[in-house]
Short mmCIF file of C-alpha atoms in Angstrom, two decimals:
data_model
loop_
_atom_site.label_atom_id
_atom_site.label_comp_id
_atom_site.label_asym_id
_atom_site.label_seq_id
_atom_site.Cartn_x
_atom_site.Cartn_y
_atom_site.Cartn_z
CA UNK E 1 52.62 66.45 36.75
CA UNK E 2 51.88 66.63 32.98
CA UNK E 3 48.75 64.98 32.09
CA UNK E 4 50.47 63.30 29.19
CA UNK E 5 53.31 61.68 31.97
CA UNK E 6 53.28 57.79 32.41
CA UNK E 7 53.18 58.45 36.17
CA UNK E 8 50.78 57.09 38.24
CA UNK E 9 49.62 58.63 41.55
CA UNK E 10 47.19 57.85 44.31
CA UNK E 11 47.58 53.60 44.96
CA UNK E 12 47.64 53.60 41.25
CA UNK E 13 45.33 55.52 39.51
CA UNK E 14 46.85 58.02 36.81
CA UNK E 15 47.74 61.55 37.08
CA UNK E 16 44.21 62.86 35.35
CA UNK E 17 42.54 61.03 37.62
CA UNK E 18 44.15 62.03 40.86
CA UNK E 19 44.20 65.41 39.65
CA UNK E 20 40.39 65.62 38.54
CA UNK E 21 40.00 64.35 42.23
CA UNK E 22 42.21 67.20 43.83
CA UNK E 23 40.61 69.79 41.94
CA UNK E 24 36.94 68.35 42.67
CA UNK E 25 38.02 68.77 46.65
CA UNK E 26 39.17 72.55 45.82
CA UNK E 27 35.80 73.04 44.17
CA UNK E 28 33.50 71.60 47.10
CA UNK E 29 35.73 73.40 49.66
CA UNK E 30 34.83 76.65 48.19
CA UNK E 31 31.10 75.87 48.12
CA UNK E 32 31.59 74.75 52.21
CA UNK E 33 32.73 78.25 52.19
CA UNK E 34 30.24 80.00 50.23
CA UNK E 35 27.29 78.64 52.35
CA UNK E 36 28.66 79.08 55.59
CA UNK E 37 29.57 82.73 54.87
CA UNK E 38 26.33 83.03 54.06
CA UNK E 39 24.35 81.36 57.01
CA UNK E 40 26.97 82.00 59.79
CA UNK E 41 26.07 85.97 58.55
CA UNK E 42 22.60 86.06 59.29
CA UNK E 43 22.20 87.43 62.37
CA UNK E 44 24.78 90.64 61.71
CA UNK E 45 23.26 91.22 58.47
CA UNK E 46 20.10 91.23 59.65
CA UNK E 47 20.79 93.87 62.60
CA UNK E 48 22.52 96.13 60.12
CA UNK E 49 19.70 96.26 57.92
CA UNK E 50 17.36 95.97 60.48
CA UNK E 51 15.39 93.22 58.99
CA UNK E 52 12.26 92.31 60.30
CA UNK E 53 12.51 88.32 61.62
CA UNK E 54 9.85 87.43 58.47
CA UNK E 55 11.79 88.99 56.08
CA UNK E 56 14.96 87.09 57.39
CA UNK E 57 13.23 83.58 57.28
CA UNK E 58 11.57 84.70 53.50
CA UNK E 59 15.00 85.56 52.49
CA UNK E 60 16.35 82.32 53.26
CA UNK E 61 13.86 80.34 51.95
CA UNK E 62 14.60 82.58 48.44
CA UNK E 63 18.05 81.28 48.69
CA UNK E 64 16.87 78.13 48.27
CA UNK E 65 14.30 78.32 45.74
CA UNK E 66 16.46 79.83 43.71
CA UNK E 67 18.93 77.29 44.30
CA UNK E 68 16.69 74.92 42.96
CA UNK E 69 16.00 76.42 39.68
CA UNK E 70 19.88 77.33 39.94
CA UNK E 71 20.25 73.46 39.68
CA UNK E 72 18.87 73.35 36.18
CA UNK E 73 20.99 76.22 35.12
CA UNK E 74 23.73 74.02 35.99
CA UNK E 75 22.45 71.28 34.16
CA UNK E 76 22.02 73.25 30.80
CA UNK E 77 25.67 74.66 31.53
CA UNK E 78 26.91 71.58 32.08
CA UNK E 79 25.74 70.21 28.71
CA UNK E 80 27.39 73.08 27.22
CA UNK E 81 30.10 73.71 28.71
CA UNK E 82 31.12 70.82 30.89
CA UNK E 83 31.01 70.69 34.90
CA UNK E 84 34.73 72.25 35.31
CA UNK E 85 33.86 75.35 33.59
CA UNK E 86 30.52 75.49 35.13
CA UNK E 87 32.15 75.12 38.53
CA UNK E 88 34.32 78.16 37.77
CA UNK E 89 31.45 80.38 36.29
CA UNK E 90 28.98 79.66 39.60
CA UNK E 91 31.55 80.42 41.80
CA UNK E 92 32.62 83.30 40.67
CA UNK E 93 29.15 84.30 40.48
CA UNK E 94 28.84 83.78 44.40
CA UNK E 95 31.54 85.55 44.97
CA UNK E 96 29.96 88.64 43.58
CA UNK E 97 26.73 87.95 45.36
CA UNK E 98 28.82 87.86 48.97
CA UNK E 99 30.51 90.89 48.17
CA UNK E 100 26.95 92.81 47.23
CA UNK E 101 25.27 90.67 50.44
CA UNK E 102 27.89 92.43 52.61
CA UNK E 103 28.22 95.66 50.97
CA UNK E 104 24.14 95.99 50.34
CA UNK E 105 23.17 99.73 51.32
CA UNK E 106 19.23 98.45 51.73
CA UNK E 107 17.11 95.69 51.77
CA UNK E 108 16.10 95.86 48.35
CA UNK E 109 20.01 95.09 47.12
CA UNK E 110 20.43 92.47 49.90
CA UNK E 111 17.33 90.39 48.76
CA UNK E 112 18.89 90.44 45.04
CA UNK E 113 22.22 89.62 45.89
CA UNK E 114 21.01 86.73 48.10
CA UNK E 115 18.70 85.40 44.74
CA UNK E 116 21.97 85.61 42.90
CA UNK E 117 23.91 83.71 45.75
CA UNK E 118 20.91 81.25 45.45
CA UNK E 119 21.25 80.42 41.40
CA UNK E 120 24.59 80.08 41.55
CA UNK E 121 25.38 77.95 44.49
CA UNK E 122 22.62 75.42 43.19
CA UNK E 123 24.26 76.04 39.75
CA UNK E 124 27.71 74.64 41.64
CA UNK E 125 25.53 72.43 43.05
CA UNK E 126 25.33 70.04 40.49
CA UNK E 127 28.44 70.42 38.71
CA UNK E 128 30.85 69.40 41.79
CA UNK E 129 28.17 66.85 42.28
CA UNK E 130 28.33 65.39 38.68
CA UNK E 131 31.96 65.82 38.65
CA UNK E 132 32.58 63.53 41.85
CA UNK E 133 29.92 60.84 40.47
CA UNK E 134 32.71 60.62 37.26
CA UNK E 135 35.57 60.59 39.15
CA UNK E 136 33.86 57.67 41.79
CA UNK E 137 32.87 55.78 39.00
CA UNK E 138 36.80 56.10 37.57
CA UNK E 139 38.34 54.90 40.82
CA UNK E 140 35.50 51.93 41.27
CA UNK E 141 35.69 52.65 45.02
CA UNK E 142 33.43 54.58 47.65
CA UNK E 143 35.50 58.11 47.73
CA UNK E 144 32.47 60.75 48.11
CA UNK E 145 33.00 61.14 51.72
CA UNK E 146 36.10 62.49 50.60
CA UNK E 147 34.78 65.23 48.71
CA UNK E 148 31.74 66.09 51.10
CA UNK E 149 34.85 66.34 54.27
CA UNK E 150 36.20 69.26 52.12
CA UNK E 151 32.91 70.76 51.67
CA UNK E 152 33.10 70.33 55.70
CA UNK E 153 36.30 71.61 55.94
CA UNK E 154 35.66 74.81 53.83
CA UNK E 155 32.35 75.18 56.21
CA UNK E 156 34.28 75.32 59.77
CA UNK E 157 37.05 77.50 57.86
CA UNK E 158 34.20 79.93 57.14
CA UNK E 159 32.13 79.86 59.98
CA UNK E 160 35.34 80.73 62.24
CA UNK E 161 36.13 83.48 60.40
CA UNK E 162 33.14 84.93 60.72
CA UNK E 163 33.30 84.62 64.25
CA UNK E 164 36.91 86.11 64.42
CA UNK E 165 35.60 88.64 62.48
CA UNK E 166 32.64 89.85 65.05
CA UNK E 167 35.05 89.04 67.49
CA UNK E 168 37.35 91.78 66.11
CA UNK E 169 34.48 94.14 65.28
CA UNK E 170 34.76 93.81 61.91
CA UNK E 171 31.66 95.19 59.97
CA UNK E 172 29.79 92.44 58.05
CA UNK E 173 30.71 93.82 54.62
CA UNK E 174 35.01 93.16 55.71
CA UNK E 175 34.50 90.06 56.79
CA UNK E 176 32.25 88.58 53.58
CA UNK E 177 34.49 90.55 51.00
CA UNK E 178 37.55 88.27 52.87
CA UNK E 179 35.43 85.32 52.56
CA UNK E 180 34.80 86.30 49.05
CA UNK E 181 38.26 86.63 48.21
CA UNK E 182 38.78 82.81 49.21
CA UNK E 183 36.58 81.92 46.52
CA UNK E 184 38.47 83.64 44.07
CA UNK E 185 41.83 81.94 45.13
CA UNK E 186 40.02 78.79 45.27
CA UNK E 187 38.28 79.15 41.76
CA UNK E 188 42.10 80.53 40.50
CA UNK E 189 43.05 76.76 41.17
CA UNK E 190 40.65 74.96 39.51
CA UNK E 191 41.86 73.22 36.02
CA UNK E 192 40.30 70.29 33.58
CA UNK E 193 41.78 66.66 33.80
CA UNK E 194 39.79 64.54 31.49
CA UNK E 195 39.10 61.20 32.55
CA UNK E 196 39.94 58.94 29.55
CA UNK E 197 39.00 55.92 31.46
CA UNK E 198 35.07 57.40 32.92
CA UNK E 199 33.97 59.53 29.99
CA UNK E 200 32.00 62.38 31.98
CA UNK E 201 27.94 62.74 30.91
CA UNK E 202 28.64 66.26 29.64
CA UNK E 203 31.05 64.11 26.58
CA UNK E 204 28.02 62.65 24.95
CA UNK E 205 25.95 65.36 23.04
CA UNK E 206 22.47 63.96 23.37
CA UNK E 207 21.08 61.68 25.85
CA UNK E 208 18.06 59.80 25.90
CA UNK E 209 15.13 60.52 28.61
CA UNK E 210 15.34 58.81 31.66
CA UNK E 211 12.53 55.76 31.67
CA UNK E 212 9.72 55.52 34.39
CA UNK E 213 11.77 52.95 35.91
CA UNK E 214 14.80 54.88 36.82
CA UNK E 215 12.36 57.46 38.53
CA UNK E 216 10.45 55.02 40.60
CA UNK E 217 14.23 53.86 41.85
CA UNK E 218 15.28 57.62 42.29
CA UNK E 219 12.14 58.41 44.87
CA UNK E 220 13.98 56.55 47.87
CA UNK E 221 17.15 58.37 47.70
CA UNK E 222 15.15 61.88 47.26
CA UNK E 223 12.68 61.36 50.29
CA UNK E 224 16.23 60.70 52.28
CA UNK E 225 17.81 63.33 50.55
CA UNK E 226 14.68 65.72 51.79
CA UNK E 227 14.56 64.56 55.39
CA UNK E 228 18.33 65.16 55.45
CA UNK E 229 18.36 68.99 54.17
CA UNK E 230 14.98 69.58 56.05
CA UNK E 231 17.82 68.53 59.45
CA UNK E 232 20.74 70.22 57.91
CA UNK E 233 18.71 73.64 56.94
CA UNK E 234 17.44 73.85 60.23
CA UNK E 235 20.79 73.50 61.86
CA UNK E 236 22.96 75.64 59.34
CA UNK E 237 20.48 78.08 58.42
CA UNK E 238 19.29 79.06 61.87
CA UNK E 239 21.76 77.83 64.59
CA UNK E 240 23.43 80.93 64.78
CA UNK E 241 19.79 82.64 65.13
CA UNK E 242 18.81 80.02 67.46
CA UNK E 243 21.88 80.85 69.94
CA UNK E 244 21.58 84.46 69.73
CA UNK E 245 17.84 85.06 70.56
CA UNK E 246 17.06 81.70 72.54
CA UNK E 247 20.25 80.95 74.24
CA UNK E 248 21.72 84.59 74.86
CA UNK E 249 24.78 84.03 72.97
CA UNK E 250 26.82 87.36 71.83
CA UNK E 251 27.59 87.77 68.11
CA UNK E 252 30.98 86.33 68.92
CA UNK E 253 29.48 82.85 70.15
CA UNK E 254 26.71 82.65 67.97
CA UNK E 255 28.34 81.29 64.95
CA UNK E 256 30.09 78.47 66.99
CA UNK E 257 26.90 76.06 66.52
CA UNK E 258 27.33 75.77 62.71
CA UNK E 259 31.26 75.52 63.49
CA UNK E 260 30.76 72.69 65.69
CA UNK E 261 28.20 71.18 63.18
CA UNK E 262 30.08 71.33 60.32
CA UNK E 263 33.51 70.12 62.32
CA UNK E 264 31.22 67.30 63.04
CA UNK E 265 30.69 66.78 59.21
CA UNK E 266 34.43 66.64 58.94
CA UNK E 267 34.93 63.55 61.26
CA UNK E 268 31.97 62.00 60.03
CA UNK E 269 32.55 62.49 56.11
CA UNK E 270 36.60 61.68 56.71
CA UNK E 271 35.36 58.04 58.02
CA UNK E 272 32.52 57.26 55.55
CA UNK E 273 34.69 55.93 53.13
CA UNK E 274 36.34 53.60 54.88
CA UNK E 275 33.42 53.12 57.30
CA UNK E 276 31.32 51.96 54.06
CA UNK E 277 34.19 49.59 52.89
CA UNK E 278 34.16 47.45 56.55
CA UNK E 279 30.48 47.39 57.30
CA UNK E 280 28.35 48.27 54.04
CA UNK E 281 26.33 51.36 53.19
CA UNK E 282 23.18 50.12 54.72
CA UNK E 283 24.66 49.68 58.34
CA UNK E 284 26.25 53.15 58.25
CA UNK E 285 22.97 55.01 57.06
CA UNK E 286 21.26 52.86 59.76
CA UNK E 287 23.42 54.36 62.54
CA UNK E 288 23.81 57.91 61.35
CA UNK E 289 19.86 58.10 61.40
CA UNK E 290 19.48 57.67 65.21
CA UNK E 291 22.23 59.32 65.91
CA UNK E 292 20.82 62.50 63.93
CA UNK E 293 17.77 62.31 66.03
CA UNK E 294 19.03 61.54 69.47
CA UNK E 295 21.28 64.80 68.49
CA UNK E 296 18.60 66.75 67.54
CA UNK E 297 16.38 66.18 70.86
CA UNK E 298 19.87 67.35 72.61
CA UNK E 299 19.90 70.40 70.95
CA UNK E 300 16.22 71.28 71.23
CA UNK E 301 16.35 70.56 75.05
CA UNK E 302 20.08 71.97 75.58
CA UNK E 303 19.85 74.38 78.93
CA UNK E 304 22.60 76.92 77.47
CA UNK E 305 24.89 77.35 74.11
CA UNK E 306 27.77 75.26 75.04
CA UNK E 307 25.45 72.27 75.56
CA UNK E 308 23.85 73.07 72.20
CA UNK E 309 27.05 73.60 70.34
CA UNK E 310 27.62 70.23 71.09
CA UNK E 311 24.45 68.74 70.05
CA UNK E 312 24.85 70.55 66.84
CA UNK E 313 28.21 68.70 66.53
CA UNK E 314 26.94 65.24 66.89
CA UNK E 315 23.93 66.37 64.51
CA UNK E 316 26.81 67.06 61.95
CA UNK E 317 28.59 63.69 62.62
CA UNK E 318 25.58 61.37 61.86
CA UNK E 319 24.24 63.92 59.25
CA UNK E 320 27.71 63.78 57.15
CA UNK E 321 27.26 60.23 55.90
CA UNK E 322 23.98 60.85 54.27
CA UNK E 323 23.90 62.92 51.53
CA UNK E 324 27.19 61.82 50.05
CA UNK E 325 26.28 57.84 50.31
CA UNK E 326 22.67 58.83 48.86
CA UNK E 327 24.00 61.20 45.55
CA UNK E 328 26.88 58.09 44.85
CA UNK E 329 24.41 55.41 45.15
CA UNK E 330 21.91 57.20 43.27
CA UNK E 331 24.43 58.66 40.30
CA UNK E 332 24.99 54.71 39.69
CA UNK E 333 21.42 54.31 39.00
CA UNK E 334 22.15 55.73 35.09
CA UNK E 335 26.00 56.64 35.32
CA UNK E 336 25.86 58.37 31.82
CA UNK E 337 23.50 60.55 32.83
CA UNK E 338 24.22 61.00 36.23
CA UNK E 339 23.99 64.63 35.55
CA UNK E 340 20.14 64.44 35.00
CA UNK E 341 19.81 62.34 37.89
CA UNK E 342 21.70 64.73 40.00
CA UNK E 343 19.85 68.01 38.77
CA UNK E 344 16.57 66.13 39.52
CA UNK E 345 17.60 65.13 42.97
CA UNK E 346 18.44 68.11 43.53
CA UNK E 347 14.80 69.44 43.40
CA UNK E 348 14.45 67.11 47.01
CA UNK E 349 17.26 69.10 47.72
CA UNK E 350 16.39 72.44 48.18
CA UNK E 351 12.75 71.19 49.15
CA UNK E 352 14.02 70.13 52.48
CA UNK E 353 15.88 73.42 52.62
CA UNK E 354 13.18 75.12 51.81
CA UNK E 355 10.89 73.13 54.31
CA UNK E 356 13.34 73.03 57.03
CA UNK E 357 14.42 76.95 56.28
CA UNK E 358 10.98 78.29 56.53
CA UNK E 359 9.49 75.74 59.38
CA UNK E 360 12.55 76.98 61.71
CA UNK E 361 12.38 80.48 60.73
CA UNK E 362 8.41 81.12 60.98
CA UNK E 363 8.84 79.09 64.24
CA UNK E 364 11.77 81.16 65.63
CA UNK E 365 10.18 84.36 64.86
CA UNK E 366 7.66 82.82 67.22
CA UNK E 367 10.13 82.42 70.12
CA UNK E 368 9.25 78.74 69.28
CA UNK E 369 12.93 77.77 68.48
CA UNK E 370 13.43 74.71 70.44
CA UNK E 371 10.27 72.95 69.04
CA UNK E 372 11.88 73.87 65.49
CA UNK E 373 14.49 70.95 66.86
CA UNK E 374 12.38 68.43 68.20
CA UNK E 375 10.35 68.00 65.13
CA UNK E 376 13.17 66.96 62.49
CA UNK E 377 14.45 64.77 65.50
CA UNK E 378 11.57 62.21 65.11
CA UNK E 379 11.64 63.22 60.80
CA UNK E 380 15.10 61.57 61.35
CA UNK E 381 13.92 58.53 62.65
CA UNK E 382 12.34 57.82 58.92
CA UNK E 383 15.55 57.61 57.29
CA UNK E 384 15.64 54.16 58.57
CA UNK E 385 13.33 53.05 55.95
CA UNK E 386 15.03 54.14 53.53
CA UNK E 387 18.93 52.67 54.27
CA UNK E 388 18.09 49.14 52.26
CA UNK E 389 18.18 51.30 49.02
CA UNK E 390 21.97 52.32 49.53
CA UNK E 391 24.95 49.84 47.68
CA UNK E 392 28.57 50.31 47.33
CA UNK E 393 30.37 51.19 44.32
CA UNK E 394 30.84 48.91 41.78
CA UNK E 395 34.18 47.40 41.60
CA UNK E 396 36.58 48.04 39.10
CA UNK E 397 38.49 46.16 36.62
CA UNK E 398 41.94 48.63 37.13
CA UNK E 399 41.59 47.99 41.11
CA UNK E 400 40.42 44.73 41.51
CA UNK E 401 38.08 45.71 44.25
CA UNK E 402 35.21 43.22 45.42
CA UNK E 403 31.74 43.38 43.84
CA UNK E 404 29.10 45.34 45.70
CA UNK E 405 27.57 44.13 48.82
CA UNK E 406 23.97 44.02 46.87
CA UNK E 407 22.29 44.53 43.89
CA UNK E 408 20.96 48.03 42.69
CA UNK E 409 18.38 48.43 44.73
CA UNK E 410 14.29 48.82 43.45
CA UNK E 411 11.60 50.62 44.51
#
């Protein structure tokens, strides 16, 4: 459909908004594929290059640290070229990094490839979330969960592809090359769709600095996101290694915990927007926090890999709603400067990834993977304290939706 056509799609929303939503969905899917491709191939890359456990942990921490820096690379790129162009560049870089990880002839090359991937995925993260926030403002209702559903679908697909490649005894290089090819195909489908009703933050040449009051109100979301990504990193980065080393799973089975985790997130995120509209964000966040805590405890106590896989799926079901609702609520603090807010919020994101990845990796290298899952189970209970800061999106004049459930939260 032409961008200038008068036709309307998706319950009365103009074609540009619907097109922008489709493109953002593709970008989130590609991000999910790329992250899953890296995490689920860690055991195979480790065995191929004969890496020491401590070096593997260091590489995963390096990816998170570089992703934090990549958020600010993405912020600069968004202000210069816009979020859609930033998405394309970051995805192309991620595809190249995946290929290099697979074919790396030595440890030094693999480390460089992981560093490049971290920068790319950090830039992609802030770009896709900035675009998603602008699209949600244009729609005037909760749709952030649908984008993260696509992220999870991509993750499930990539994890299953890794398992299938191991089953077929493909070398890890071949599997990662296929994953990189998928990213290239998705990148080729990304187009620009202007949002006339909601100008993106990059359309404004200069933004005033964020006042202190905004940072104070941002802190609760940052702390929630920190805990969420401690949990996410512990499951995503190390579940395959946990199944392989502690529960004697084969290379074919090892990626299944990650696949189950992402399948849980698909189910949770697919229902997120409806649950928020029916019960409110606060109730959804509190329920999710309790589910995450209980499921992590189950994963820590799992006597065999099938139980661990089921528990990982339950963790995904609960954790799935937290990040999108956190990012959406934070972006509403200053809609005109959402890219700056989201780039800085990503620091909490990657601090959680570093903390979870490093602690879990260190515990795992000493044979204490069960403790690595028990500790975040207690930490997840703290999410209950941050639930009151979550809000619904404001009403839209076009959709005539109900007003928000509560005023913007204050610290």
